[in-house]
mmCIF file of C-alpha atoms in Angstrom:
data_model
loop_
_atom_site.group_PDB
_atom_site.id
_atom_site.type_symbol
_atom_site.label_atom_id
_atom_site.label_comp_id
_atom_site.label_asym_id
_atom_site.label_seq_id
_atom_site.Cartn_x
_atom_site.Cartn_y
_atom_site.Cartn_z
ATOM 1 C CA MET A 1 -18.492 -27.249 18.074
ATOM 2 C CA THR A 2 -17.549 -24.594 15.884
ATOM 3 C CA THR A 3 -20.003 -21.618 14.569
ATOM 4 C CA ARG A 4 -19.973 -21.282 10.983
ATOM 5 C CA LEU A 5 -19.744 -17.908 9.635
ATOM 6 C CA THR A 6 -22.256 -16.243 7.845
ATOM 7 C CA ARG A 7 -21.399 -15.041 3.857
ATOM 8 C CA ALA A 8 -21.811 -11.521 5.279
ATOM 9 C CA GLU A 9 -19.657 -12.164 8.406
ATOM 10 C CA GLN A 10 -16.768 -14.486 6.410
ATOM 11 C CA VAL A 11 -16.341 -11.447 3.605
ATOM 12 C CA GLU A 12 -15.940 -8.946 6.669
ATOM 13 C CA ARG A 13 -13.491 -11.418 8.174
ATOM 14 C CA ASN A 14 -11.381 -10.923 4.719
ATOM 15 C CA ARG A 15 -11.776 -7.802 4.978
ATOM 16 C CA GLU A 16 -10.139 -7.131 8.485
ATOM 17 C CA LEU A 17 -7.573 -9.458 7.653
ATOM 18 C CA VAL A 18 -6.589 -8.119 4.332
ATOM 19 C CA LEU A 19 -6.747 -4.519 5.993
ATOM 20 C CA VAL A 20 -4.216 -5.487 9.055
ATOM 21 C CA ALA A 21 -1.993 -7.392 6.228
ATOM 22 C CA ALA A 22 -2.163 -4.112 3.993
ATOM 23 C CA ARG A 23 -1.353 -1.989 7.399
ATOM 24 C CA ARG A 24 1.914 -4.604 7.688
ATOM 25 C CA ILE A 25 3.044 -4.216 4.472
ATOM 26 C CA PHE A 26 2.285 -0.606 3.621
ATOM 27 C CA LEU A 27 4.551 -0.015 7.067
ATOM 28 C CA GLU A 28 7.165 -2.316 6.296
ATOM 29 C CA ARG A 29 7.621 -1.765 2.394
ATOM 30 C CA GLY A 30 6.447 1.846 1.796
ATOM 31 C CA TYR A 31 3.015 2.580 -0.276
ATOM 32 C CA GLY A 32 5.483 2.429 -3.576
ATOM 33 C CA GLY A 33 6.747 -1.049 -2.338
ATOM 34 C CA ALA A 34 4.236 -2.464 -1.385
ATOM 35 C CA ASN A 35 1.683 -4.762 -3.616
ATOM 36 C CA LEU A 36 -1.277 -6.460 -4.178
ATOM 37 C CA ASP A 37 0.298 -9.674 -4.028
ATOM 38 C CA ALA A 38 2.957 -9.751 -0.920
ATOM 39 C CA ILE A 39 -0.328 -7.752 0.847
ATOM 40 C CA ALA A 40 -2.559 -10.788 -0.233
ATOM 41 C CA HIS A 41 0.418 -13.683 0.900
ATOM 42 C CA GLU A 42 0.406 -11.800 4.236
ATOM 43 C CA ALA A 43 -3.341 -12.001 4.660
ATOM 44 C CA GLY A 44 -3.508 -15.733 3.925
ATOM 45 C CA PHE A 45 -5.461 -15.113 1.050
ATOM 46 C CA SER A 46 -5.455 -15.309 -3.012
ATOM 47 C CA LYS A 47 -4.911 -11.780 -4.778
ATOM 48 C CA GLY A 48 -8.419 -12.020 -6.065
ATOM 49 C CA VAL A 49 -9.560 -12.186 -2.551
ATOM 50 C CA VAL A 50 -7.885 -8.957 -1.983
ATOM 51 C CA TYR A 51 -9.405 -7.953 -5.049
ATOM 52 C CA SER A 52 -12.796 -8.772 -4.060
ATOM 53 C CA GLN A 53 -12.630 -6.563 -1.394
ATOM 54 C CA PHE A 54 -10.765 -3.185 -2.642
ATOM 55 C CA ALA A 55 -10.428 -2.297 -6.589
ATOM 56 C CA SER A 56 -7.027 -1.113 -6.469
ATOM 57 C CA LYS A 57 -3.790 -0.710 -4.378
ATOM 58 C CA ALA A 58 -5.110 3.378 -3.190
ATOM 59 C CA ASP A 59 -8.910 1.799 -2.470
ATOM 60 C CA LEU A 60 -6.859 -0.254 0.068
ATOM 61 C CA PHE A 61 -4.686 2.443 1.946
ATOM 62 C CA LEU A 62 -7.497 4.935 1.219
ATOM 63 C CA ALA A 63 -9.664 2.569 3.373
ATOM 64 C CA LEU A 64 -6.418 1.809 6.445
ATOM 65 C CA LEU A 65 -6.456 6.257 6.071
ATOM 66 C CA GLU A 66 -10.055 6.547 6.863
ATOM 67 C CA ARG A 67 -10.124 3.943 9.582
ATOM 68 C CA ARG A 68 -6.981 6.071 11.108
ATOM 69 C CA ILE A 69 -8.962 9.111 10.707
ATOM 70 C CA SER A 70 -12.234 7.371 12.638
ATOM 71 C CA ASP A 71 -9.789 5.851 15.045
ATOM 72 C CA ARG A 72 -7.733 9.414 15.824
ATOM 73 C CA ALA A 73 -10.948 11.766 16.146
ATOM 74 C CA ALA A 74 -12.630 9.337 18.456
ATOM 75 C CA GLU A 75 -9.530 9.683 20.874
ATOM 76 C CA ASN A 76 -9.612 13.561 19.861
ATOM 77 C CA ALA A 77 -13.103 13.402 21.376
ATOM 78 C CA ARG A 78 -12.181 11.498 24.440
ATOM 79 C CA VAL A 79 -9.499 13.955 25.232
ATOM 80 C CA ALA A 80 -11.817 17.123 24.628
ATOM 81 C CA ALA A 81 -15.081 15.962 26.582
ATOM 82 C CA ALA A 82 -11.605 15.472 29.959
ATOM 83 C CA HIS A 83 -10.350 18.619 29.549
ATOM 84 C CA ALA A 84 -11.655 22.310 28.764
ATOM 85 C CA GLY A 85 -9.388 25.334 27.935
ATOM 86 C CA LEU A 86 -5.922 26.051 27.466
ATOM 87 C CA ASP A 87 -5.268 22.620 29.183
ATOM 88 C CA GLY A 88 -7.437 20.760 26.699
ATOM 89 C CA LEU A 89 -5.434 22.315 23.960
ATOM 90 C CA LEU A 90 -2.447 21.440 25.192
ATOM 91 C CA ALA A 91 -4.147 17.937 26.213
ATOM 92 C CA LEU A 92 -4.715 17.852 22.259
ATOM 93 C CA LEU A 93 -1.332 18.857 20.962
ATOM 94 C CA ARG A 94 0.215 16.082 23.458
ATOM 95 C CA THR A 95 -1.923 13.188 21.638
ATOM 96 C CA ASN A 96 -1.125 14.389 18.628
ATOM 97 C CA VAL A 97 2.638 14.722 19.454
ATOM 98 C CA ARG A 98 2.805 11.294 21.176
ATOM 99 C CA ARG A 99 1.348 9.302 17.964
ATOM 100 C CA THR A 100 3.041 11.302 15.448
ATOM 101 C CA GLU A 101 6.375 9.650 18.011
ATOM 102 C CA GLU A 102 4.130 6.479 18.557
ATOM 103 C CA GLY A 103 2.990 6.280 14.465
ATOM 104 C CA ALA A 104 6.394 7.696 12.867
ATOM 105 C CA GLY A 105 6.318 4.938 10.469
ATOM 106 C CA TRP A 106 2.403 5.725 9.312
ATOM 107 C CA LEU A 107 3.142 9.520 9.503
ATOM 108 C CA ARG A 108 6.434 8.193 6.527
ATOM 109 C CA LEU A 109 3.787 6.765 4.250
ATOM 110 C CA LEU A 110 1.002 8.982 4.230
ATOM 111 C CA VAL A 111 3.422 11.979 3.256
ATOM 112 C CA GLU A 112 4.999 9.101 0.529
ATOM 113 C CA PHE A 113 1.481 8.609 -0.403
ATOM 114 C CA ARG A 114 0.505 12.929 -0.238
ATOM 115 C CA VAL A 115 3.079 13.388 -3.158
ATOM 116 C CA LEU A 116 2.133 10.203 -5.137
ATOM 117 C CA ALA A 117 -1.676 11.723 -4.366
ATOM 118 C CA ALA A 118 -0.812 14.877 -5.530
ATOM 119 C CA ARG A 119 0.270 14.225 -9.146
ATOM 120 C CA ASP A 120 -2.895 12.171 -9.836
ATOM 121 C CA PRO A 121 -5.976 14.413 -9.766
ATOM 122 C CA GLY A 122 -8.212 11.549 -9.280
ATOM 123 C CA LEU A 123 -6.622 10.289 -6.503
ATOM 124 C CA GLY A 124 -5.773 13.708 -5.105
ATOM 125 C CA ARG A 125 -9.827 14.175 -4.851
ATOM 126 C CA ARG A 126 -10.101 11.214 -2.698
ATOM 127 C CA TYR A 127 -7.011 11.825 -0.692
ATOM 128 C CA ALA A 128 -8.246 15.812 0.402
ATOM 129 C CA ASP A 129 -11.886 14.676 1.132
ATOM 130 C CA LEU A 130 -10.148 12.331 3.510
ATOM 131 C CA HIS A 131 -7.608 14.952 4.818
ATOM 132 C CA ALA A 132 -10.802 17.386 5.333
ATOM 133 C CA ARG A 133 -12.625 15.056 7.732
ATOM 134 C CA ALA A 134 -9.660 14.705 9.367
ATOM 135 C CA LEU A 135 -9.206 18.332 9.815
ATOM 136 C CA GLY A 136 -13.170 18.883 10.542
ATOM 137 C CA HIS A 137 -12.665 16.303 13.369
ATOM 138 C CA PHE A 138 -9.367 18.087 14.620
ATOM 139 C CA THR A 139 -11.263 21.385 14.577
ATOM 140 C CA GLU A 140 -14.269 20.438 16.251
ATOM 141 C CA ALA A 141 -12.003 18.964 19.037
ATOM 142 C CA VAL A 142 -10.312 22.028 19.340
ATOM 143 C CA GLY A 143 -13.184 24.758 19.470
ATOM 144 C CA SER A 144 -14.436 22.471 22.268
ATOM 145 C CA VAL A 145 -12.015 22.813 24.631
ATOM 146 C CA LEU A 146 -11.407 26.102 23.899
ATOM 147 C CA ALA A 147 -15.101 27.442 23.913
ATOM 148 C CA ARG A 148 -15.546 25.675 27.130
ATOM 149 C CA GLY A 149 -12.179 27.380 28.604
ATOM 150 C CA GLY A 150 -14.015 30.808 27.385
ATOM 151 C CA LEU A 151 -10.897 30.983 24.763
ATOM 152 C CA ALA A 152 -10.742 30.894 20.856
ATOM 153 C CA PRO A 153 -8.141 31.077 18.737
ATOM 154 C CA VAL A 154 -6.409 33.803 17.300
ATOM 155 C CA TYR A 155 -6.879 32.553 13.766
ATOM 156 C CA PRO A 156 -10.019 30.624 12.507
ATOM 157 C CA PRO A 157 -10.739 27.134 13.917
ATOM 158 C CA ARG A 158 -9.499 25.593 10.697
ATOM 159 C CA VAL A 159 -6.761 27.536 10.045
ATOM 160 C CA PHE A 160 -5.535 26.860 13.442
ATOM 161 C CA ALA A 161 -5.646 23.287 12.814
ATOM 162 C CA GLU A 162 -4.230 23.316 9.405
ATOM 163 C CA LEU A 163 -1.239 24.756 11.521
ATOM 164 C CA ILE A 164 -1.430 22.607 14.120
ATOM 165 C CA PHE A 165 -1.443 19.680 11.774
ATOM 166 C CA ALA A 166 1.307 21.632 9.742
ATOM 167 C CA VAL A 167 3.867 21.373 12.673
ATOM 168 C CA ASP A 168 2.631 18.019 13.108
ATOM 169 C CA ALA A 169 4.169 16.661 9.636
ATOM 170 C CA GLY A 170 7.271 18.990 9.874
ATOM 171 C CA LEU A 171 8.275 17.756 13.441
ATOM 172 C CA LEU A 172 8.013 14.413 11.786
ATOM 173 C CA LEU A 173 10.506 15.824 8.768
ATOM 174 C CA GLU A 174 12.688 17.603 11.497
ATOM 175 C CA ARG A 175 13.154 14.310 14.135
ATOM 176 C CA ALA A 176 14.219 12.558 11.383
ATOM 177 C CA ALA A 177 17.365 14.338 10.763
ATOM 178 C CA ASP A 178 17.369 15.156 14.547
ATOM 179 C CA PRO A 179 15.481 12.967 16.931
ATOM 180 C CA ALA A 180 15.967 15.315 19.862
ATOM 181 C CA ALA A 181 14.184 18.202 17.128
ATOM 182 C CA LEU A 182 11.209 20.479 18.447
ATOM 183 C CA PRO A 183 10.944 19.482 22.033
ATOM 184 C CA VAL A 184 7.068 19.417 22.638
ATOM 185 C CA ARG A 185 7.803 22.434 25.399
ATOM 186 C CA TYR A 186 8.325 24.954 22.872
ATOM 187 C CA LEU A 187 4.986 23.158 20.664
ATOM 188 C CA GLU A 188 3.143 24.131 23.476
ATOM 189 C CA ASP A 189 4.339 27.403 23.924
ATOM 190 C CA LEU A 190 3.522 28.159 20.484
ATOM 191 C CA ALA A 191 0.039 26.546 20.999
ATOM 192 C CA ALA A 192 -0.290 28.885 24.097
ATOM 193 C CA ARG A 193 0.294 31.860 22.055
ATOM 194 C CA LEU A 194 -1.702 31.001 19.547
ATOM 195 C CA VAL A 195 -4.876 31.621 21.384
ATOM 196 C CA GLU A 196 -6.707 34.363 23.038
ATOM 197 C CA PRO A 197 -9.260 34.859 25.594
ATOM 198 C CA ILE A 198 -13.114 35.024 24.341
#
């Protein structure tokens, strides 16, 4: 016997199906090439169902970004809990590099969206809020592993996290031109030079 979903469960199921479809379409077509019609079709719904969940394509993308930030924060917290000191910092760095390599399509999509958000003040503020949350989570993870190992970054923790994020985005762009660019061992060496004993 099939269990009938409540209205709230159906709405949540539909939202999840739309998010899964949106991720596929965004990754396949880029932000500019994606549209709500294609996302609705991919999810098996009318565009009205998509609009009942999200006011715009930007809202849908930002919901995906928010989920990604939460997932990455949880993964970083697990890594940070398992490591300390320089080993912990390097484990976090390797985790970010791995995610960049595995999720290069997502990072390209994010770069495309960031350019658009920079040109739209309202969208830019919404993106900046989510980006600040991501930086905050990463700053906490880095601070945790370093403090437990008796280390501190040579720069303020937030600046340290921004440097790592900038290297991460730059790594994607460099590897688009040369897949062998910037081997991880150099990133690890750089990170090790940016910490000192407390």
